[in-house]
Tab-separated table of N, CA, C and O in Angstrom:
chain	number	residue	atom	x	y	z
A	1	ASP	N	-13.654	-33.289	14.912
A	1	ASP	CA	-14.478	-33.906	15.940
A	1	ASP	C	-15.722	-33.056	16.147
A	1	ASP	O	-15.654	-31.912	16.581
A	2	VAL	N	-16.888	-33.606	15.855
A	2	VAL	CA	-18.167	-32.899	15.932
A	2	VAL	C	-18.554	-32.590	17.367
A	2	VAL	O	-19.241	-31.633	17.651
A	3	SER	N	-18.075	-33.381	18.316
A	3	SER	CA	-18.485	-33.198	19.707
A	3	SER	C	-17.758	-32.054	20.418
A	3	SER	O	-18.094	-31.731	21.537
A	4	ARG	N	-16.783	-31.436	19.765
A	4	ARG	CA	-16.060	-30.331	20.392
A	4	ARG	C	-16.959	-29.122	20.588
A	4	ARG	O	-17.705	-28.742	19.704
A	5	SER	N	-16.850	-28.516	21.732
A	5	SER	CA	-17.571	-27.257	21.946
A	5	SER	C	-16.738	-26.127	21.353
A	5	SER	O	-15.530	-26.276	21.159
A	6	PRO	N	-17.347	-24.985	21.051
A	6	PRO	CA	-16.596	-23.872	20.467
A	6	PRO	C	-15.400	-23.449	21.316
A	6	PRO	O	-14.384	-23.040	20.797
A	7	SER	N	-15.497	-23.553	22.622
A	7	SER	CA	-14.400	-23.108	23.484
A	7	SER	C	-13.182	-24.033	23.426
A	7	SER	O	-12.096	-23.639	23.789
A	8	THR	N	-13.358	-25.272	22.980
A	8	THR	CA	-12.223	-26.191	22.906
A	8	THR	C	-11.746	-26.407	21.475
A	8	THR	O	-10.779	-27.126	21.255
A	9	ALA	N	-12.408	-25.787	20.505
A	9	ALA	CA	-11.993	-25.921	19.114
A	9	ALA	C	-10.651	-25.214	18.917
A	9	ALA	O	-10.379	-24.206	19.546
A	10	PRO	N	-9.792	-25.766	18.057
A	10	PRO	CA	-8.508	-25.110	17.826
A	10	PRO	C	-8.708	-23.738	17.190
A	10	PRO	O	-9.604	-23.550	16.367
A	11	LEU	N	-7.869	-22.786	17.600
A	11	LEU	CA	-7.950	-21.438	17.038
A	11	LEU	C	-7.311	-21.420	15.663
A	11	LEU	O	-6.303	-22.091	15.430
A	12	ARG	N	-7.880	-20.631	14.768
A	12	ARG	CA	-7.269	-20.446	13.457
A	12	ARG	C	-6.120	-19.467	13.597
A	12	ARG	O	-6.193	-18.506	14.354
A	13	GLU	N	-5.071	-19.729	12.880
A	13	GLU	CA	-3.940	-18.799	12.891
A	13	GLU	C	-4.376	-17.497	12.233
A	13	GLU	O	-5.037	-17.518	11.200
A	14	PRO	N	-4.007	-16.347	12.803
A	14	PRO	CA	-4.352	-15.087	12.152
A	14	PRO	C	-3.571	-14.938	10.856
A	14	PRO	O	-2.464	-15.465	10.732
A	15	SER	N	-4.147	-14.233	9.914
A	15	SER	CA	-3.436	-13.980	8.668
A	15	SER	C	-2.238	-13.084	8.957
A	15	SER	O	-2.313	-12.208	9.805
A	16	PRO	N	-1.138	-13.308	8.263
A	16	PRO	CA	0.036	-12.474	8.503
A	16	PRO	C	-0.239	-11.035	8.098
A	16	PRO	O	-0.940	-10.779	7.123
A	17	MET	N	0.293	-10.132	8.865
A	17	MET	CA	0.117	-8.716	8.584
A	17	MET	C	1.100	-8.296	7.491
A	17	MET	O	2.154	-8.899	7.326
A	18	SER	N	0.741	-7.237	6.786
A	18	SER	CA	1.550	-6.778	5.668
A	18	SER	C	1.834	-5.287	5.757
A	18	SER	O	1.101	-4.538	6.390
A	19	VAL	N	2.886	-4.893	5.068
A	19	VAL	CA	3.235	-3.492	4.885
A	19	VAL	C	2.865	-3.135	3.453
A	19	VAL	O	3.195	-3.867	2.523
A	20	LEU	N	2.173	-2.011	3.266
A	20	LEU	CA	1.795	-1.554	1.935
A	20	LEU	C	2.723	-0.411	1.549
A	20	LEU	O	2.844	0.561	2.300
A	21	VAL	N	3.413	-0.549	0.422
A	21	VAL	CA	4.349	0.471	-0.054
A	21	VAL	C	3.792	1.084	-1.329
A	21	VAL	O	3.690	0.408	-2.353
A	22	ILE	N	3.424	2.359	-1.250
A	22	ILE	CA	2.925	3.094	-2.413
A	22	ILE	C	4.109	3.848	-3.015
A	22	ILE	O	4.824	4.550	-2.308
A	23	GLY	N	4.306	3.692	-4.323
A	23	GLY	CA	5.488	4.247	-4.969
A	23	GLY	C	6.624	3.238	-4.932
A	23	GLY	O	7.797	3.577	-4.877
A	24	ALA	N	6.255	1.967	-4.988
A	24	ALA	CA	7.208	0.871	-4.812
A	24	ALA	C	8.270	0.801	-5.903
A	24	ALA	O	9.378	0.335	-5.646
A	25	ALA	N	7.970	1.244	-7.109
A	25	ALA	CA	8.921	1.107	-8.220
A	25	ALA	C	9.900	2.271	-8.303
A	25	ALA	O	10.818	2.249	-9.124
A	26	GLY	N	9.738	3.271	-7.456
A	26	GLY	CA	10.654	4.408	-7.458
A	26	GLY	C	11.972	4.072	-6.792
A	26	GLY	O	12.148	3.003	-6.203
A	27	ALA	N	12.906	5.015	-6.849
A	27	ALA	CA	14.246	4.795	-6.286
A	27	ALA	C	14.184	4.483	-4.793
A	27	ALA	O	14.799	3.524	-4.324
A	28	VAL	N	13.438	5.266	-4.025
A	28	VAL	CA	13.328	5.028	-2.582
A	28	VAL	C	12.513	3.763	-2.321
A	28	VAL	O	12.857	2.962	-1.454
A	29	GLY	N	11.450	3.573	-3.081
A	29	GLY	CA	10.591	2.406	-2.897
A	29	GLY	C	11.331	1.093	-3.074
A	29	GLY	O	11.160	0.154	-2.283
A	30	LYS	N	12.172	1.020	-4.088
A	30	LYS	CA	12.930	-0.220	-4.328
A	30	LYS	C	13.857	-0.533	-3.159
A	30	LYS	O	13.948	-1.673	-2.723
A	31	ARG	N	14.516	0.483	-2.646
A	31	ARG	CA	15.423	0.260	-1.502
A	31	ARG	C	14.644	-0.099	-0.244
A	31	ARG	O	15.056	-0.950	0.534
A	32	LEU	N	13.524	0.570	-0.035
A	32	LEU	CA	12.700	0.283	1.133
A	32	LEU	C	12.196	-1.160	1.085
A	32	LEU	O	12.232	-1.870	2.088
A	33	ILE	N	11.743	-1.597	-0.071
A	33	ILE	CA	11.250	-2.970	-0.206
A	33	ILE	C	12.353	-3.970	0.110
A	33	ILE	O	12.129	-4.964	0.801
A	34	GLY	N	13.565	-3.693	-0.343
A	34	GLY	CA	14.690	-4.565	-0.010
A	34	GLY	C	14.914	-4.645	1.492
A	34	GLY	O	15.107	-5.730	2.048
A	35	ALA	N	14.854	-3.496	2.161
A	35	ALA	CA	15.061	-3.462	3.613
A	35	ALA	C	13.927	-4.165	4.353
A	35	ALA	O	14.164	-4.929	5.291
A	36	LEU	N	12.690	-3.913	3.931
A	36	LEU	CA	11.538	-4.552	4.584
A	36	LEU	C	11.572	-6.066	4.395
A	36	LEU	O	11.312	-6.825	5.326
A	37	ALA	N	11.901	-6.502	3.187
A	37	ALA	CA	11.965	-7.939	2.901
A	37	ALA	C	13.055	-8.606	3.738
A	37	ALA	O	12.866	-9.717	4.236
A	38	SER	N	14.175	-7.920	3.927
A	38	SER	CA	15.263	-8.511	4.724
A	38	SER	C	14.866	-8.652	6.193
A	38	SER	O	15.432	-9.483	6.900
A	39	ARG	N	13.879	-7.870	6.639
A	39	ARG	CA	13.351	-7.993	8.011
A	39	ARG	C	12.245	-9.030	8.102
A	39	ARG	O	11.680	-9.244	9.168
A	40	GLY	N	11.877	-9.606	6.963
A	40	GLY	CA	10.840	-10.634	6.966
A	40	GLY	C	9.425	-10.093	6.824
A	40	GLY	O	8.466	-10.827	7.054
A	41	GLU	N	9.292	-8.828	6.451
A	41	GLU	CA	7.958	-8.245	6.283
A	41	GLU	C	7.274	-8.811	5.045
A	41	GLU	O	7.918	-9.094	4.038
A	42	ARG	N	5.962	-8.950	5.118
A	42	ARG	CA	5.141	-9.286	3.949
A	42	ARG	C	4.787	-7.959	3.295
A	42	ARG	O	4.331	-7.045	3.981
A	43	ILE	N	4.974	-7.854	1.999
A	43	ILE	CA	4.873	-6.557	1.323
A	43	ILE	C	3.809	-6.581	0.233
A	43	ILE	O	3.767	-7.489	-0.598
A	44	VAL	N	2.975	-5.544	0.252
A	44	VAL	CA	2.059	-5.251	-0.844
A	44	VAL	C	2.649	-4.029	-1.539
A	44	VAL	O	2.753	-2.956	-0.940
A	45	ALA	N	3.066	-4.187	-2.785
A	45	ALA	CA	3.706	-3.106	-3.537
A	45	ALA	C	2.682	-2.452	-4.469
A	45	ALA	O	1.997	-3.147	-5.217
A	46	VAL	N	2.593	-1.136	-4.400
A	46	VAL	CA	1.651	-0.376	-5.219
A	46	VAL	C	2.437	0.647	-6.023
A	46	VAL	O	3.301	1.339	-5.479
A	47	ASP	N	2.136	0.743	-7.309
A	47	ASP	CA	2.803	1.746	-8.142
A	47	ASP	C	1.964	2.040	-9.374
A	47	ASP	O	1.151	1.214	-9.793
A	48	LYS	N	2.195	3.228	-9.943
A	48	LYS	CA	1.482	3.576	-11.175
A	48	LYS	C	2.129	2.950	-12.408
A	48	LYS	O	1.537	2.932	-13.479
A	49	ALA	N	3.322	2.411	-12.249
A	49	ALA	CA	4.002	1.739	-13.360
A	49	ALA	C	3.212	0.501	-13.780
A	49	ALA	O	2.528	-0.118	-12.961
A	50	PRO	N	3.318	0.098	-15.045
A	50	PRO	CA	2.573	-1.081	-15.508
A	50	PRO	C	3.078	-2.392	-14.913
A	50	PRO	O	2.351	-3.382	-14.889
A	51	GLN	N	4.319	-2.421	-14.443
A	51	GLN	CA	4.845	-3.604	-13.775
A	51	GLN	C	5.969	-3.179	-12.837
A	51	GLN	O	6.554	-2.125	-12.995
A	52	LEU	N	6.249	-4.038	-11.869
A	52	LEU	CA	7.340	-3.760	-10.931
A	52	LEU	C	8.673	-4.103	-11.582
A	52	LEU	O	8.751	-5.003	-12.422
A	53	PRO	N	9.731	-3.413	-11.173
A	53	PRO	CA	11.061	-3.778	-11.676
A	53	PRO	C	11.417	-5.204	-11.274
A	53	PRO	O	11.024	-5.681	-10.203
A	54	GLU	N	12.165	-5.879	-12.124
A	54	GLU	CA	12.581	-7.258	-11.848
A	54	GLU	C	13.302	-7.370	-10.510
A	54	GLU	O	13.182	-8.381	-9.828
A	55	SER	N	14.015	-6.318	-10.122
A	55	SER	CA	14.825	-6.372	-8.903
A	55	SER	C	13.996	-6.512	-7.627
A	55	SER	O	14.529	-6.914	-6.592
A	56	ILE	N	12.707	-6.210	-7.679
A	56	ILE	CA	11.896	-6.323	-6.463
A	56	ILE	C	10.714	-7.282	-6.588
A	56	ILE	O	10.071	-7.588	-5.589
A	57	LYS	N	10.434	-7.763	-7.784
A	57	LYS	CA	9.268	-8.649	-7.973
A	57	LYS	C	9.272	-9.835	-7.016
A	57	LYS	O	8.240	-10.202	-6.474
A	58	HIS	N	10.414	-10.434	-6.801
A	58	HIS	CA	10.504	-11.628	-5.955
A	58	HIS	C	10.424	-11.306	-4.463
A	58	HIS	O	10.296	-12.209	-3.642
A	59	LEU	N	10.479	-10.030	-4.104
A	59	LEU	CA	10.462	-9.633	-2.694
A	59	LEU	C	9.073	-9.322	-2.160
A	59	LEU	O	8.886	-9.201	-0.953
A	60	VAL	N	8.105	-9.175	-3.069
A	60	VAL	CA	6.766	-8.772	-2.635
A	60	VAL	C	5.792	-9.950	-2.725
A	60	VAL	O	5.945	-10.833	-3.557
A	61	GLN	N	4.805	-9.925	-1.840
A	61	GLN	CA	3.791	-10.974	-1.844
A	61	GLN	C	2.653	-10.624	-2.803
A	61	GLN	O	2.044	-11.508	-3.385
A	62	HIS	N	2.371	-9.329	-2.940
A	62	HIS	CA	1.299	-8.880	-3.832
A	62	HIS	C	1.732	-7.599	-4.520
A	62	HIS	O	2.337	-6.729	-3.886
A	63	ALA	N	1.403	-7.475	-5.800
A	63	ALA	CA	1.708	-6.266	-6.555
A	63	ALA	C	0.414	-5.667	-7.094
A	63	ALA	O	-0.429	-6.385	-7.626
A	64	GLU	N	0.279	-4.377	-6.915
A	64	GLU	CA	-0.845	-3.611	-7.459
A	64	GLU	C	-0.235	-2.570	-8.380
A	64	GLU	O	0.249	-1.532	-7.933
A	65	THR	N	-0.200	-2.863	-9.680
A	65	THR	CA	0.410	-1.948	-10.639
A	65	THR	C	-0.671	-1.197	-11.414
A	65	THR	O	-1.844	-1.534	-11.346
A	66	ASN	N	-0.238	-0.166	-12.143
A	66	ASN	CA	-1.168	0.730	-12.855
A	66	ASN	C	-2.150	1.379	-11.887
A	66	ASN	O	-3.315	1.572	-12.218
A	67	LYS	N	-1.684	1.718	-10.689
A	67	LYS	CA	-2.554	2.315	-9.671
A	67	LYS	C	-2.068	3.726	-9.377
A	67	LYS	O	-0.885	3.968	-9.198
A	68	ASP	N	-3.003	4.666	-9.311
A	68	ASP	CA	-2.681	6.080	-9.138
A	68	ASP	C	-3.308	6.594	-7.848
A	68	ASP	O	-4.523	6.471	-7.649
A	69	VAL	N	-2.490	7.198	-6.981
A	69	VAL	CA	-2.997	7.717	-5.703
A	69	VAL	C	-4.013	8.844	-5.893
A	69	VAL	O	-4.764	9.153	-4.974
A	70	ARG	N	-4.048	9.433	-7.068
A	70	ARG	CA	-5.010	10.517	-7.312
A	70	ARG	C	-6.439	10.012	-7.441
A	70	ARG	O	-7.380	10.791	-7.406
A	71	ASP	N	-6.613	8.707	-7.564
A	71	ASP	CA	-7.944	8.109	-7.686
A	71	ASP	C	-8.328	7.462	-6.356
A	71	ASP	O	-7.819	6.404	-5.994
A	72	PHE	N	-9.222	8.108	-5.618
A	72	PHE	CA	-9.624	7.604	-4.299
A	72	PHE	C	-10.176	6.185	-4.380
A	72	PHE	O	-9.846	5.341	-3.552
A	73	TYR	N	-11.026	5.905	-5.346
A	73	TYR	CA	-11.658	4.582	-5.421
A	73	TYR	C	-10.635	3.481	-5.662
A	73	TYR	O	-10.797	2.363	-5.181
A	74	THR	N	-9.573	3.788	-6.367
A	74	THR	CA	-8.485	2.830	-6.551
A	74	THR	C	-7.829	2.528	-5.206
A	74	THR	O	-7.603	1.358	-4.862
A	75	MET	N	-7.540	3.567	-4.440
A	75	MET	CA	-6.924	3.366	-3.121
A	75	MET	C	-7.869	2.584	-2.208
A	75	MET	O	-7.446	1.667	-1.497
A	76	GLN	N	-9.128	2.914	-2.253
A	76	GLN	CA	-10.123	2.222	-1.424
A	76	GLN	C	-10.158	0.727	-1.747
A	76	GLN	O	-10.160	-0.115	-0.854
A	77	ARG	N	-10.161	0.401	-3.041
A	77	ARG	CA	-10.203	-1.012	-3.448
A	77	ARG	C	-8.942	-1.760	-3.020
A	77	ARG	O	-9.002	-2.929	-2.647
A	78	ILE	N	-7.799	-1.101	-3.059
A	78	ILE	CA	-6.552	-1.746	-2.638
A	78	ILE	C	-6.653	-2.139	-1.163
A	78	ILE	O	-6.321	-3.262	-0.791
A	79	PHE	N	-7.135	-1.223	-0.334
A	79	PHE	CA	-7.262	-1.537	1.092
A	79	PHE	C	-8.335	-2.590	1.343
A	79	PHE	O	-8.212	-3.389	2.275
A	80	GLN	N	-9.356	-2.630	0.513
A	80	GLN	CA	-10.380	-3.671	0.660
A	80	GLN	C	-9.821	-5.044	0.299
A	80	GLN	O	-10.162	-6.049	0.922
A	81	ARG	N	-8.952	-5.111	-0.710
A	81	ARG	CA	-8.353	-6.387	-1.133
A	81	ARG	C	-7.292	-6.873	-0.151
A	81	ARG	O	-7.056	-8.072	-0.051
A	82	HIS	N	-6.636	-5.952	0.524
A	82	HIS	CA	-5.524	-6.306	1.410
A	82	HIS	C	-5.882	-5.889	2.833
A	82	HIS	O	-5.402	-4.903	3.357
A	83	ARG	N	-6.733	-6.684	3.446
A	83	ARG	CA	-7.303	-6.382	4.763
A	83	ARG	C	-6.305	-6.441	5.912
A	83	ARG	O	-6.585	-5.935	6.982
A	84	PHE	N	-5.168	-7.083	5.723
A	84	PHE	CA	-4.254	-7.292	6.837
A	84	PHE	C	-3.023	-6.389	6.768
A	84	PHE	O	-1.950	-6.761	7.210
A	85	VAL	N	-3.205	-5.184	6.239
A	85	VAL	CA	-2.123	-4.201	6.208
A	85	VAL	C	-2.070	-3.512	7.569
A	85	VAL	O	-3.092	-3.077	8.090
A	86	HIS	N	-0.870	-3.428	8.149
A	86	HIS	CA	-0.725	-2.746	9.437
A	86	HIS	C	0.011	-1.416	9.306
A	86	HIS	O	-0.100	-0.555	10.167
A	87	THR	N	0.771	-1.240	8.238
A	87	THR	CA	1.557	-0.023	8.045
A	87	THR	C	1.561	0.342	6.569
A	87	THR	O	1.661	-0.525	5.714
A	88	VAL	N	1.500	1.650	6.307
A	88	VAL	CA	1.560	2.162	4.936
A	88	VAL	C	2.762	3.093	4.812
A	88	VAL	O	2.969	3.959	5.663
A	89	TRP	N	3.533	2.880	3.779
A	89	TRP	CA	4.582	3.810	3.377
A	89	TRP	C	4.081	4.503	2.123
A	89	TRP	O	3.892	3.854	1.095
A	90	ASN	N	3.838	5.812	2.196
A	90	ASN	CA	3.403	6.549	1.013
A	90	ASN	C	4.597	7.289	0.434
A	90	ASN	O	5.007	8.331	0.929
A	91	LEU	N	5.154	6.733	-0.633
A	91	LEU	CA	6.302	7.316	-1.319
A	91	LEU	C	5.905	7.886	-2.672
A	91	LEU	O	6.772	8.237	-3.473
A	92	ALA	N	4.615	7.985	-2.921
A	92	ALA	CA	4.149	8.487	-4.218
A	92	ALA	C	4.626	9.916	-4.418
A	92	ALA	O	4.428	10.778	-3.552
A	93	ALA	N	5.262	10.150	-5.533
A	93	ALA	CA	5.756	11.489	-5.866
A	93	ALA	C	5.878	11.591	-7.377
A	93	ALA	O	6.262	10.624	-8.033
A	94	PRO	N	5.547	12.753	-7.914
A	94	PRO	CA	5.694	12.912	-9.371
A	94	PRO	C	7.168	13.047	-9.738
A	94	PRO	O	7.985	13.492	-8.925
A	95	LEU	N	7.482	12.620	-10.936
A	95	LEU	CA	8.840	12.816	-11.445
A	95	LEU	C	9.070	14.304	-11.678
A	95	LEU	O	8.144	15.045	-12.011
A	96	SER	N	10.301	14.755	-11.511
A	96	SER	CA	10.585	16.179	-11.702
A	96	SER	C	10.264	16.625	-13.128
A	96	SER	O	9.863	17.764	-13.349
A	97	VAL	N	10.412	15.729	-14.095
A	97	VAL	CA	10.064	16.055	-15.486
A	97	VAL	C	8.572	16.350	-15.593
A	97	VAL	O	8.154	17.289	-16.268
A	98	GLU	N	7.748	15.540	-14.895
A	98	GLU	CA	6.297	15.762	-14.918
A	98	GLU	C	5.933	17.114	-14.322
A	98	GLU	O	5.108	17.835	-14.867
A	99	THR	N	6.546	17.449	-13.196
A	99	THR	CA	6.194	18.710	-12.533
A	99	THR	C	6.720	19.913	-13.297
A	99	THR	O	6.139	20.985	-13.235
A	100	ALA	N	7.819	19.751	-14.015
A	100	ALA	CA	8.329	20.851	-14.838
A	100	ALA	C	7.348	21.164	-15.966
A	100	ALA	O	7.108	22.328	-16.288
A	101	LYS	N	6.761	20.131	-16.532
A	101	LYS	CA	5.786	20.321	-17.609
A	101	LYS	C	4.441	20.810	-17.079
A	101	LYS	O	3.749	21.571	-17.721
A	102	ASN	N	4.051	20.294	-15.898
A	102	ASN	CA	2.749	20.620	-15.336
A	102	ASN	C	2.853	20.655	-13.805
A	102	ASN	O	2.671	19.624	-13.147
A	103	PRO	N	3.135	21.843	-13.225
A	103	PRO	CA	3.309	21.939	-11.769
A	103	PRO	C	2.082	21.487	-10.967
A	103	PRO	O	2.203	21.091	-9.821
A	104	LYS	N	0.911	21.506	-11.568
A	104	LYS	CA	-0.312	21.087	-10.879
A	104	LYS	C	-0.249	19.602	-10.487
A	104	LYS	O	-0.876	19.183	-9.518
A	105	ILE	N	0.516	18.831	-11.231
A	105	ILE	CA	0.638	17.400	-10.938
A	105	ILE	C	1.223	17.184	-9.540
A	105	ILE	O	0.797	16.283	-8.818
A	106	ALA	N	2.190	18.024	-9.150
A	106	ALA	CA	2.796	17.873	-7.816
A	106	ALA	C	1.731	18.001	-6.734
A	106	ALA	O	1.701	17.206	-5.791
A	107	GLU	N	0.850	18.962	-6.863
A	107	GLU	CA	-0.232	19.136	-5.886
A	107	GLU	C	-1.194	17.959	-5.918
A	107	GLU	O	-1.602	17.443	-4.879
A	108	GLN	N	-1.548	17.518	-7.111
A	108	GLN	CA	-2.492	16.403	-7.239
A	108	GLN	C	-1.964	15.134	-6.584
A	108	GLN	O	-2.699	14.428	-5.896
A	109	VAL	N	-0.682	14.837	-6.791
A	109	VAL	CA	-0.102	13.600	-6.255
A	109	VAL	C	0.197	13.731	-4.764
A	109	VAL	O	-0.192	12.871	-3.976
A	110	THR	N	0.893	14.806	-4.383
A	110	THR	CA	1.342	14.899	-2.996
A	110	THR	C	0.231	15.263	-2.024
A	110	THR	O	0.138	14.672	-0.949
A	111	ILE	N	-0.632	16.178	-2.378
A	111	ILE	CA	-1.681	16.607	-1.446
A	111	ILE	C	-2.949	15.782	-1.621
A	111	ILE	O	-3.425	15.134	-0.685
A	112	ASN	N	-3.497	15.782	-2.823
A	112	ASN	CA	-4.726	15.011	-3.047
A	112	ASN	C	-4.477	13.511	-2.912
A	112	ASN	O	-5.318	12.788	-2.383
A	113	GLY	N	-3.321	13.051	-3.382
A	113	GLY	CA	-2.985	11.635	-3.250
A	113	GLY	C	-2.884	11.228	-1.789
A	113	GLY	O	-3.405	10.185	-1.388
A	114	MET	N	-2.224	12.052	-0.977
A	114	MET	CA	-2.120	11.750	0.452
A	114	MET	C	-3.500	11.749	1.097
A	114	MET	O	-3.809	10.884	1.917
A	115	ARG	N	-4.334	12.676	0.725
A	115	ARG	CA	-5.705	12.718	1.258
A	115	ARG	C	-6.440	11.417	0.924
A	115	ARG	O	-7.110	10.834	1.777
A	116	ASN	N	-6.298	10.957	-0.308
A	116	ASN	CA	-6.948	9.706	-0.721
A	116	ASN	C	-6.431	8.516	0.074
A	116	ASN	O	-7.204	7.655	0.501
A	117	VAL	N	-5.126	8.467	0.257
A	117	VAL	CA	-4.526	7.364	1.018
A	117	VAL	C	-5.020	7.408	2.461
A	117	VAL	O	-5.431	6.384	3.021
A	118	LEU	N	-5.003	8.579	3.074
A	118	LEU	CA	-5.426	8.701	4.478
A	118	LEU	C	-6.897	8.328	4.652
A	118	LEU	O	-7.259	7.652	5.613
A	119	TRP	N	-7.731	8.759	3.722
A	119	TRP	CA	-9.155	8.435	3.841
A	119	TRP	C	-9.397	6.933	3.664
A	119	TRP	O	-10.167	6.326	4.404
A	120	ALA	N	-8.711	6.334	2.691
A	120	ALA	CA	-8.846	4.884	2.482
A	120	ALA	C	-8.322	4.119	3.693
A	120	ALA	O	-8.907	3.108	4.102
A	121	MET	N	-7.240	4.609	4.297
A	121	MET	CA	-6.717	3.986	5.513
A	121	MET	C	-7.734	4.091	6.647
A	121	MET	O	-7.941	3.133	7.387
A	122	TYR	N	-8.341	5.255	6.778
A	122	TYR	CA	-9.337	5.468	7.822
A	122	TYR	C	-10.481	4.461	7.680
A	122	TYR	O	-10.875	3.818	8.648
A	123	GLU	N	-10.978	4.317	6.460
A	123	GLU	CA	-12.066	3.370	6.215
A	123	GLU	C	-11.655	1.931	6.533
A	123	GLU	O	-12.463	1.145	7.002
A	124	ALA	N	-10.393	1.600	6.262
A	124	ALA	CA	-9.895	0.240	6.482
A	124	ALA	C	-9.354	0.047	7.910
A	124	ALA	O	-8.904	-1.040	8.246
A	125	ARG	N	-9.373	1.104	8.690
A	125	ARG	CA	-8.875	1.078	10.077
A	125	ARG	C	-7.385	0.753	10.179
A	125	ARG	O	-6.944	0.071	11.100
A	126	VAL	N	-6.635	1.245	9.207
A	126	VAL	CA	-5.176	1.148	9.250
A	126	VAL	C	-4.684	2.442	9.883
A	126	VAL	O	-5.054	3.523	9.447
A	127	LYS	N	-3.850	2.324	10.903
A	127	LYS	CA	-3.526	3.506	11.705
A	127	LYS	C	-2.102	4.027	11.574
A	127	LYS	O	-1.785	5.071	12.115
A	128	LYS	N	-1.232	3.332	10.867
A	128	LYS	CA	0.161	3.755	10.828
A	128	LYS	C	0.581	4.072	9.403
A	128	LYS	O	0.474	3.230	8.511
A	129	ILE	N	1.080	5.304	9.221
A	129	ILE	CA	1.589	5.728	7.910
A	129	ILE	C	2.946	6.375	8.085
A	129	ILE	O	3.201	7.063	9.074
A	130	LEU	N	3.812	6.125	7.128
A	130	LEU	CA	5.126	6.744	7.090
A	130	LEU	C	5.296	7.314	5.684
A	130	LEU	O	4.768	6.781	4.711
A	131	PHE	N	6.067	8.397	5.588
A	131	PHE	CA	6.256	9.024	4.283
A	131	PHE	C	7.557	9.808	4.273
A	131	PHE	O	8.166	10.037	5.323
A	132	THR	N	7.984	10.231	3.106
A	132	THR	CA	9.177	11.052	2.961
A	132	THR	C	8.755	12.406	2.438
A	132	THR	O	7.621	12.597	1.999
A	133	ASP	N	9.678	13.349	2.502
A	133	ASP	CA	9.351	14.668	1.920
A	133	ASP	C	10.359	15.068	0.890
A	133	ASP	O	11.289	14.425	0.606
């Protein structure tokens, strides 16, 4: 109806909010995604693996694979693509085999990766992060 004033126009439904899980294909990530999905959460799964395991593919709304927390611009683009994220779970961690071969990787992923995630969250105005140690 063209004659409607802006104040009487129907409101658009807000886009559903999502949880972003970094390290989604890992042991903890897979279990977390199962728990979040059972609560009805919309999930954006992020992992450096080339694809998500079959066991969780059907539980996520969006998958961002081949993504590395050590690359700030990658994290920034993920938050730009997924504007309705309200919570981030950062489970990114190097495999023990990787750190045994190159201990510097642990620092790059856990410290620099967390810095990249936090900065990208700041830019996107996402305020809630959870992580494991």
